[in-house]
PDB file of C-alpha atoms in Angstrom:
ATOM      1  CA  MET M   3     123.232 125.059 128.078  1.00  0.00           C
ATOM      2  CA  THR M   4     120.080 126.068 126.745  1.00  0.00           C
ATOM      3  CA  LYS M   5     117.088 124.303 128.842  1.00  0.00           C
ATOM      4  CA  PHE M   6     116.216 123.044 125.207  1.00  0.00           C
ATOM      5  CA  GLU M   7     120.341 120.967 125.510  1.00  0.00           C
ATOM      6  CA  LYS M   8     119.464 119.896 129.054  1.00  0.00           C
ATOM      7  CA  ILE M   9     116.195 118.688 128.502  1.00  0.00           C
ATOM      8  CA  ILE M  10     117.491 117.507 125.456  1.00  0.00           C
ATOM      9  CA  GLU M  11     120.392 115.549 127.714  1.00  0.00           C
ATOM     10  CA  LEU M  12     118.645 114.152 129.357  1.00  0.00           C
ATOM     11  CA  LEU M  13     115.549 112.646 126.676  1.00  0.00           C
ATOM     12  CA  LYS M  14     119.359 110.493 126.357  1.00  0.00           C
ATOM     13  CA  GLU M  15     119.698 109.201 129.704  1.00  0.00           C
ATOM     14  CA  ASP M  16     117.041 107.174 128.641  1.00  0.00           C
ATOM     15  CA  SER M  17     117.381 103.733 127.792  1.00  0.00           C
ATOM     16  CA  PHE M  18     114.175 104.642 125.563  1.00  0.00           C
ATOM     17  CA  PHE M  19     116.534 106.871 123.228  1.00  0.00           C
ATOM     18  CA  ASP M  20     119.300 104.170 123.016  1.00  0.00           C
ATOM     19  CA  ASP M  21     118.171 103.642 119.089  1.00  0.00           C
ATOM     20  CA  TYR M  22     118.205 106.788 118.363  1.00  0.00           C
ATOM     21  CA  THR M  23     120.790 109.547 117.679  1.00  0.00           C
ATOM     22  CA  PHE M  24     119.722 113.612 117.748  1.00  0.00           C
ATOM     23  CA  ARG M  25     119.715 115.457 114.878  1.00  0.00           C
ATOM     24  CA  LYS M  26     120.075 119.712 116.238  1.00  0.00           C
ATOM     25  CA  ARG M  27     119.881 121.230 112.981  1.00  0.00           C
ATOM     26  CA  ASP M  28     115.266 120.150 113.214  1.00  0.00           C
ATOM     27  CA  SER M  29     115.480 119.279 117.199  1.00  0.00           C
ATOM     28  CA  SER M  30     115.447 116.056 116.493  1.00  0.00           C
ATOM     29  CA  PHE M  31     115.370 112.080 117.385  1.00  0.00           C
ATOM     30  CA  VAL M  32     115.859 110.055 115.011  1.00  0.00           C
ATOM     31  CA  HIS M  33     116.027 105.743 114.105  1.00  0.00           C
ATOM     32  CA  LYS M  34     117.292 105.040 111.050  1.00  0.00           C
ATOM     33  CA  PHE M  35     116.597 101.416 109.877  1.00  0.00           C
ATOM     34  CA  GLU M  36     116.307  99.278 106.904  1.00  0.00           C
ATOM     35  CA  GLY M  37     114.418 101.613 104.358  1.00  0.00           C
ATOM     36  CA  GLY M  38     113.208 104.671 105.751  1.00  0.00           C
ATOM     37  CA  GLU M  39     113.907 106.537 109.737  1.00  0.00           C
ATOM     38  CA  ARG M  40     111.193 106.560 112.582  1.00  0.00           C
ATOM     39  CA  ARG M  41     111.424 110.716 114.164  1.00  0.00           C
ATOM     40  CA  ILE M  42     111.194 111.970 117.806  1.00  0.00           C
ATOM     41  CA  GLU M  43     110.986 115.886 116.379  1.00  0.00           C
ATOM     42  CA  PHE M  44     110.230 118.652 118.287  1.00  0.00           C
ATOM     43  CA  ARG M  45     108.475 122.201 118.106  1.00  0.00           C
ATOM     44  CA  LYS M  46     110.025 125.273 120.419  1.00  0.00           C
ATOM     45  CA  TRP M  47     108.911 128.268 121.183  1.00  0.00           C
ATOM     46  CA  THR M  48     109.528 130.617 123.441  1.00  0.00           C
ATOM     47  CA  ASP M  49     107.574 133.780 126.210  1.00  0.00           C
ATOM     48  CA  PHE M  50     106.806 135.758 129.127  1.00  0.00           C
ATOM     49  CA  ILE M  51     106.687 133.072 130.931  1.00  0.00           C
ATOM     50  CA  ALA M  52     108.390 130.118 130.016  1.00  0.00           C
ATOM     51  CA  MET M  53     109.268 127.385 126.832  1.00  0.00           C
ATOM     52  CA  SER M  54     107.494 125.802 124.804  1.00  0.00           C
ATOM     53  CA  VAL M  55     108.140 121.704 123.644  1.00  0.00           C
ATOM     54  CA  GLU M  56     105.929 120.149 121.739  1.00  0.00           C
ATOM     55  CA  PRO M  57     106.648 116.251 120.649  1.00  0.00           C
ATOM     56  CA  GLN M  58     105.429 115.763 117.367  1.00  0.00           C
ATOM     57  CA  PHE M  59     106.098 111.993 116.177  1.00  0.00           C
ATOM     58  CA  ALA M  60     106.791 110.310 112.156  1.00  0.00           C
ATOM     59  CA  VAL M  61     107.873 107.291 109.740  1.00  0.00           C
ATOM     60  CA  ARG M  62     109.452 107.392 106.340  1.00  0.00           C
ATOM     61  CA  PHE M  63     109.857 105.366 103.695  1.00  0.00           C
ATOM     62  CA  ASP M  64     112.490 106.188 101.369  1.00  0.00           C
ATOM     63  CA  PHE M  65     110.868 104.362  98.688  1.00  0.00           C
ATOM     64  CA  VAL M  66     107.645 106.415  98.476  1.00  0.00           C
ATOM     65  CA  HIS M  67     109.825 109.552  98.147  1.00  0.00           C
ATOM     66  CA  LYS M  68     113.255 108.596  95.747  1.00  0.00           C
ATOM     67  CA  TRP M  69     111.471 108.273  93.071  1.00  0.00           C
ATOM     68  CA  PHE M  70     109.380 111.892  93.084  1.00  0.00           C
ATOM     69  CA  GLU M  71     112.490 113.868  93.662  1.00  0.00           C
ATOM     70  CA  LYS M  72     113.851 115.536  89.941  1.00  0.00           C
ATOM     71  CA  PHE M  73     109.930 116.114  90.234  1.00  0.00           C
ATOM     72  CA  SER M  74     109.568 118.570  93.897  1.00  0.00           C
ATOM     73  CA  PHE M  75     110.259 121.658  94.186  1.00  0.00           C
ATOM     74  CA  LYS M  76     111.786 120.975  96.755  1.00  0.00           C
ATOM     75  CA  THR M  77     115.227 121.782  97.916  1.00  0.00           C
ATOM     76  CA  LEU M  78     116.890 117.427  98.341  1.00  0.00           C
ATOM     77  CA  ARG M  79     117.147 118.487 102.176  1.00  0.00           C
ATOM     78  CA  ASP M  80     113.497 119.462 103.540  1.00  0.00           C
ATOM     79  CA  GLN M  81     112.376 116.280 100.779  1.00  0.00           C
ATOM     80  CA  ARG M  82     114.675 114.328 102.942  1.00  0.00           C
ATOM     81  CA  ASP M  83     113.060 116.149 106.036  1.00  0.00           C
ATOM     82  CA  ASP M  84     109.579 115.169 104.290  1.00  0.00           C
ATOM     83  CA  CYS M  85     107.898 112.042 106.469  1.00  0.00           C
ATOM     84  CA  THR M  86     105.791 109.632 105.366  1.00  0.00           C
ATOM     85  CA  VAL M  87     103.469 109.782 108.454  1.00  0.00           C
ATOM     86  CA  GLY M  88     103.410 111.672 111.396  1.00  0.00           C
ATOM     87  CA  GLY M  89     101.598 111.887 114.522  1.00  0.00           C
ATOM     88  CA  TRP M  90     101.011 114.125 117.727  1.00  0.00           C
ATOM     89  CA  THR M  91      99.980 113.368 121.024  1.00  0.00           C
ATOM     90  CA  ARG M  92      96.042 114.118 121.170  1.00  0.00           C
ATOM     91  CA  LYS M  93      95.863 110.767 119.197  1.00  0.00           C
ATOM     92  CA  TYR M  94      96.559 109.500 121.860  1.00  0.00           C
ATOM     93  CA  GLY M  95      95.112 111.401 124.432  1.00  0.00           C
ATOM     94  CA  CYS M  96      98.485 112.910 126.275  1.00  0.00           C
ATOM     95  CA  PHE M  97      98.740 116.724 125.945  1.00  0.00           C
ATOM     96  CA  PRO M  98     100.411 118.533 123.762  1.00  0.00           C
ATOM     97  CA  VAL M  99     102.912 121.324 124.181  1.00  0.00           C
ATOM     98  CA  TYR M 100     104.957 121.681 128.287  1.00  0.00           C
ATOM     99  CA  ASN M 101     105.891 124.801 129.636  1.00  0.00           C
ATOM    100  CA  PHE M 102     109.077 125.045 131.328  1.00  0.00           C
ATOM    101  CA  LYS M 103     108.448 129.108 133.502  1.00  0.00           C
ATOM    102  CA  HIS M 104     112.210 131.065 132.861  1.00  0.00           C
ATOM    103  CA  ASP M 105     112.520 130.453 136.096  1.00  0.00           C
ATOM    104  CA  GLY M 106     113.294 126.816 136.523  1.00  0.00           C
ATOM    105  CA  ASN M 107     110.645 126.212 139.369  1.00  0.00           C
ATOM    106  CA  ASN M 108     108.671 123.121 137.245  1.00  0.00           C
ATOM    107  CA  PHE M 109     110.843 122.649 135.744  1.00  0.00           C
ATOM    108  CA  LEU M 110     110.739 119.112 136.558  1.00  0.00           C
ATOM    109  CA  GLU M 111     107.838 118.505 136.606  1.00  0.00           C
ATOM    110  CA  GLU M 112     107.574 118.734 133.669  1.00  0.00           C
ATOM    111  CA  PHE M 113     110.066 117.017 132.293  1.00  0.00           C
ATOM    112  CA  ASN M 114     109.009 114.167 133.570  1.00  0.00           C
ATOM    113  CA  LYS M 115     105.737 114.179 131.512  1.00  0.00           C
ATOM    114  CA  LEU M 116     106.933 114.994 128.139  1.00  0.00           C
ATOM    115  CA  LYS M 117     108.987 112.559 128.745  1.00  0.00           C
ATOM    116  CA  GLU M 118     106.121 109.565 130.573  1.00  0.00           C
ATOM    117  CA  THR M 119     104.431 111.179 126.483  1.00  0.00           C
ATOM    118  CA  ILE M 120     106.343 110.827 124.634  1.00  0.00           C
ATOM    119  CA  LYS M 121     106.868 106.800 125.443  1.00  0.00           C
ATOM    120  CA  ILE M 122     103.085 106.691 125.270  1.00  0.00           C
ATOM    121  CA  CYS M 123     102.682 108.136 122.048  1.00  0.00           C
ATOM    122  CA  ALA M 124     106.253 107.381 119.976  1.00  0.00           C
ATOM    123  CA  GLY M 125     105.275 103.153 121.055  1.00  0.00           C
ATOM    124  CA  GLN M 126     101.848 103.797 119.591  1.00  0.00           C
ATOM    125  CA  PHE M 127     102.166 105.646 116.782  1.00  0.00           C
ATOM    126  CA  PHE M 128     105.536 103.810 116.192  1.00  0.00           C
ATOM    127  CA  ASN M 129     104.039 100.273 115.701  1.00  0.00           C
ATOM    128  CA  GLU M 130     100.920 101.060 113.810  1.00  0.00           C
ATOM    129  CA  TYR M 131     103.407 102.597 111.081  1.00  0.00           C
ATOM    130  CA  ARG M 132     105.873  99.653 111.422  1.00  0.00           C
ATOM    131  CA  THR M 133     105.393  99.168 107.555  1.00  0.00           C
ATOM    132  CA  PRO M 134     103.703 100.096 104.127  1.00  0.00           C
ATOM    133  CA  GLU M 135     101.806  97.784 104.731  1.00  0.00           C
ATOM    134  CA  ASP M 136     100.166  99.539 107.511  1.00  0.00           C
ATOM    135  CA  VAL M 137     100.036 103.172 106.598  1.00  0.00           C
ATOM    136  CA  TYR M 138      97.545 102.076 103.350  1.00  0.00           C
ATOM    137  CA  VAL M 139      95.497 100.138 105.735  1.00  0.00           C
ATOM    138  CA  ARG M 140      95.026 102.447 108.584  1.00  0.00           C
ATOM    139  CA  ASP M 141      95.259 105.363 105.967  1.00  0.00           C
ATOM    140  CA  ILE M 142      94.137 104.330 102.323  1.00  0.00           C
ATOM    141  CA  LEU M 143      91.903 101.618 102.379  1.00  0.00           C
ATOM    142  CA  PRO M 144      89.132 103.879 104.607  1.00  0.00           C
ATOM    143  CA  ILE M 145      89.011 106.019 101.595  1.00  0.00           C
ATOM    144  CA  LEU M 146      89.417 103.169  99.230  1.00  0.00           C
ATOM    145  CA  GLU M 147      85.932 102.089 101.433  1.00  0.00           C
ATOM    146  CA  GLY M 148      84.435 105.425 101.444  1.00  0.00           C
ATOM    147  CA  ARG M 149      84.578 105.657 105.072  1.00  0.00           C
ATOM    148  CA  ALA M 150      87.277 109.135 105.213  1.00  0.00           C
ATOM    149  CA  GLU M 151      88.265 111.406 102.161  1.00  0.00           C
ATOM    150  CA  LEU M 152      91.388 112.595 100.901  1.00  0.00           C
ATOM    151  CA  PRO M 153      93.167 115.029 101.915  1.00  0.00           C
ATOM    152  CA  GLY M 154      91.874 118.627 101.712  1.00  0.00           C
ATOM    153  CA  SER M 155      94.919 120.102 101.499  1.00  0.00           C
ATOM    154  CA  GLY M 156      98.957 119.769 100.059  1.00  0.00           C
ATOM    155  CA  ALA M 157     100.454 117.606  98.001  1.00  0.00           C
ATOM    156  CA  ASP M 158     102.788 115.093  99.061  1.00  0.00           C
ATOM    157  CA  TRP M 159      99.425 113.275 100.071  1.00  0.00           C
ATOM    158  CA  LEU M 160      99.004 112.408  96.986  1.00  0.00           C
ATOM    159  CA  PHE M 161     101.851 111.252  94.833  1.00  0.00           C
ATOM    160  CA  CYS M 162     102.934 109.360  98.739  1.00  0.00           C
ATOM    161  CA  TYR M 163      99.325 106.987  98.950  1.00  0.00           C
ATOM    162  CA  LEU M 164      99.340 105.910  95.515  1.00  0.00           C
ATOM    163  CA  THR M 165     102.826 104.926  95.172  1.00  0.00           C
ATOM    164  CA  ILE M 166     102.286 102.832  98.739  1.00  0.00           C
ATOM    165  CA  CYS M 167      98.788 101.840  96.786  1.00  0.00           C
ATOM    166  CA  LYS M 168     101.159 101.054  94.054  1.00  0.00           C
ATOM    167  CA  VAL M 169     103.332  97.847  95.720  1.00  0.00           C
ATOM    168  CA  VAL M 170     100.389  97.169  98.264  1.00  0.00           C
ATOM    169  CA  ALA M 171      97.814  96.513  97.266  1.00  0.00           C
ATOM    170  CA  PRO M 172      98.100  97.023  92.990  1.00  0.00           C
ATOM    171  CA  GLU M 173      94.592  96.070  91.604  1.00  0.00           C
ATOM    172  CA  ASN M 174      93.271  99.230  94.007  1.00  0.00           C
ATOM    173  CA  TYR M 175      95.766 101.386  92.297  1.00  0.00           C
ATOM    174  CA  ASP M 176      93.736 103.333  88.817  1.00  0.00           C
ATOM    175  CA  ARG M 177      90.881 103.275  91.225  1.00  0.00           C
ATOM    176  CA  LEU M 178      92.921 105.742  94.216  1.00  0.00           C
ATOM    177  CA  LYS M 179      94.931 107.368  90.768  1.00  0.00           C
ATOM    178  CA  ALA M 180      90.913 108.077  88.731  1.00  0.00           C
ATOM    179  CA  MET M 181      89.849 109.634  92.815  1.00  0.00           C
ATOM    180  CA  SER M 182      93.143 111.964  93.615  1.00  0.00           C
ATOM    181  CA  ILE M 183      92.896 112.878  90.634  1.00  0.00           C
ATOM    182  CA  GLU M 184      89.391 114.103  90.380  1.00  0.00           C
ATOM    183  CA  GLN M 185      90.569 116.023  94.346  1.00  0.00           C
ATOM    184  CA  ALA M 186      93.797 117.709  92.453  1.00  0.00           C
ATOM    185  CA  LYS M 187      91.027 118.856  90.181  1.00  0.00           C
ATOM    186  CA  VAL M 188      89.147 119.778  93.540  1.00  0.00           C
ATOM    187  CA  LEU M 189      91.815 122.174  95.182  1.00  0.00           C
ATOM    188  CA  VAL M 190      93.216 124.318  92.444  1.00  0.00           C
ATOM    189  CA  SER M 191      89.762 124.866  91.042  1.00  0.00           C
ATOM    190  CA  ARG M 192      88.011 126.516  94.719  1.00  0.00           C
ATOM    191  CA  LYS M 193      87.830 129.915  95.203  1.00  0.00           C
ATOM    192  CA  TYR M 194      91.423 130.000  97.009  1.00  0.00           C
ATOM    193  CA  PRO M 195      93.645 127.335  95.412  1.00  0.00           C
ATOM    194  CA  GLU M 196      95.720 124.938  97.066  1.00  0.00           C
ATOM    195  CA  PRO M 197      99.005 126.524  96.366  1.00  0.00           C
ATOM    196  CA  ASN M 198     101.036 123.237  96.656  1.00  0.00           C
ATOM    197  CA  MET M 199      98.667 121.095  94.521  1.00  0.00           C
ATOM    198  CA  GLU M 200      98.643 124.122  92.132  1.00  0.00           C
ATOM    199  CA  ARG M 201     102.318 123.726  91.447  1.00  0.00           C
ATOM    200  CA  TYR M 202     101.878 120.129  90.946  1.00  0.00           C
ATOM    201  CA  TYR M 203      98.058 120.277  88.522  1.00  0.00           C
ATOM    202  CA  ASP M 204      99.445 120.123  85.396  1.00  0.00           C
ATOM    203  CA  ARG M 205     102.096 118.051  85.039  1.00  0.00           C
ATOM    204  CA  LEU M 206      99.769 115.682  86.715  1.00  0.00           C
ATOM    205  CA  ASP M 207      99.973 113.142  82.861  1.00  0.00           C
ATOM    206  CA  GLU M 208     103.273 113.565  82.826  1.00  0.00           C
ATOM    207  CA  ILE M 209     104.488 112.505  87.341  1.00  0.00           C
ATOM    208  CA  LEU M 210     102.220 110.423  87.518  1.00  0.00           C
ATOM    209  CA  GLY M 211     102.429 108.599  83.662  1.00  0.00           C
ATOM    210  CA  TYR M 212     105.887 108.788  84.917  1.00  0.00           C
ATOM    211  CA  LEU M 213     105.041 106.871  88.043  1.00  0.00           C
ATOM    212  CA  ASP M 214     102.994 103.730  86.021  1.00  0.00           C
ATOM    213  CA  SER M 215     105.974 103.064  83.497  1.00  0.00           C
ATOM    214  CA  LEU M 216     107.795 102.204  86.902  1.00  0.00           C
ATOM    215  CA  SER M 217     107.206  99.078  88.572  1.00  0.00           C
ATOM    216  CA  VAL M 218     106.569  98.303  92.358  1.00  0.00           C
ATOM    217  CA  ASP M 219     110.663  96.603  91.926  1.00  0.00           C
ATOM    218  CA  ASP M 220     112.261  99.593  90.397  1.00  0.00           C
ATOM    219  CA  LEU M 221     110.413 101.653  92.900  1.00  0.00           C
ATOM    220  CA  MET M 222     111.882  99.531  95.713  1.00  0.00           C
ATOM    221  CA  LYS M 223     115.288  99.897  93.930  1.00  0.00           C
ATOM    222  CA  LYS M 224     115.039 103.728  94.797  1.00  0.00           C
ATOM    223  CA  ARG M 225     115.706 104.147  98.109  1.00  0.00           C
ATOM    224  CA  LEU M 226     118.432 106.747  99.481  1.00  0.00           C
ATOM    225  CA  LYS M 227     121.663 104.894  99.611  1.00  0.00           C
TER     226      LYS M 227
END
């Protein structure tokens, strides 16, 4: 058993993880719920001294992503691993990385710190993002009110934000759409264009036209079976 496998097996013994299944292919504890899933993900890497582990957190609402599958350049598996919102330990005042020395001298100490961090941060993050309405209130509304800016990289946010806004606050959809298109233009027009946005920019009319054509009922039916 590797050191990482030992960490996972010990975490499984804690009742906090009773509702989760460990998914080996992407090193994640997954808790599926109706219409989506919560994930506790692990990044890990090794150097000459230790194996380092960083926990991260994600929530996915299937309807936000399902309609977009036919437009995405990603593989279907990669698309279905995409999250709607992600979180990191630093947001909650916790240390991000735990280093397990190869000689095993600090294993128990680091393991206990890692486990406690996961409990604290996952508990807070999953409580903050229970529903798509939470994503709207925490991440989208501040943009509409001028208290936050649209992302300066990536492309998925544009389609995710608009889908959630259309379902949760349709009265603000057109304004968010105009703001998002303008930001997309900024991202592809700068000296070093955002490569993900470049893949979609010339098709935005087609993609957003399709989203416009879908009713809220249509969107909410688009869940993984």
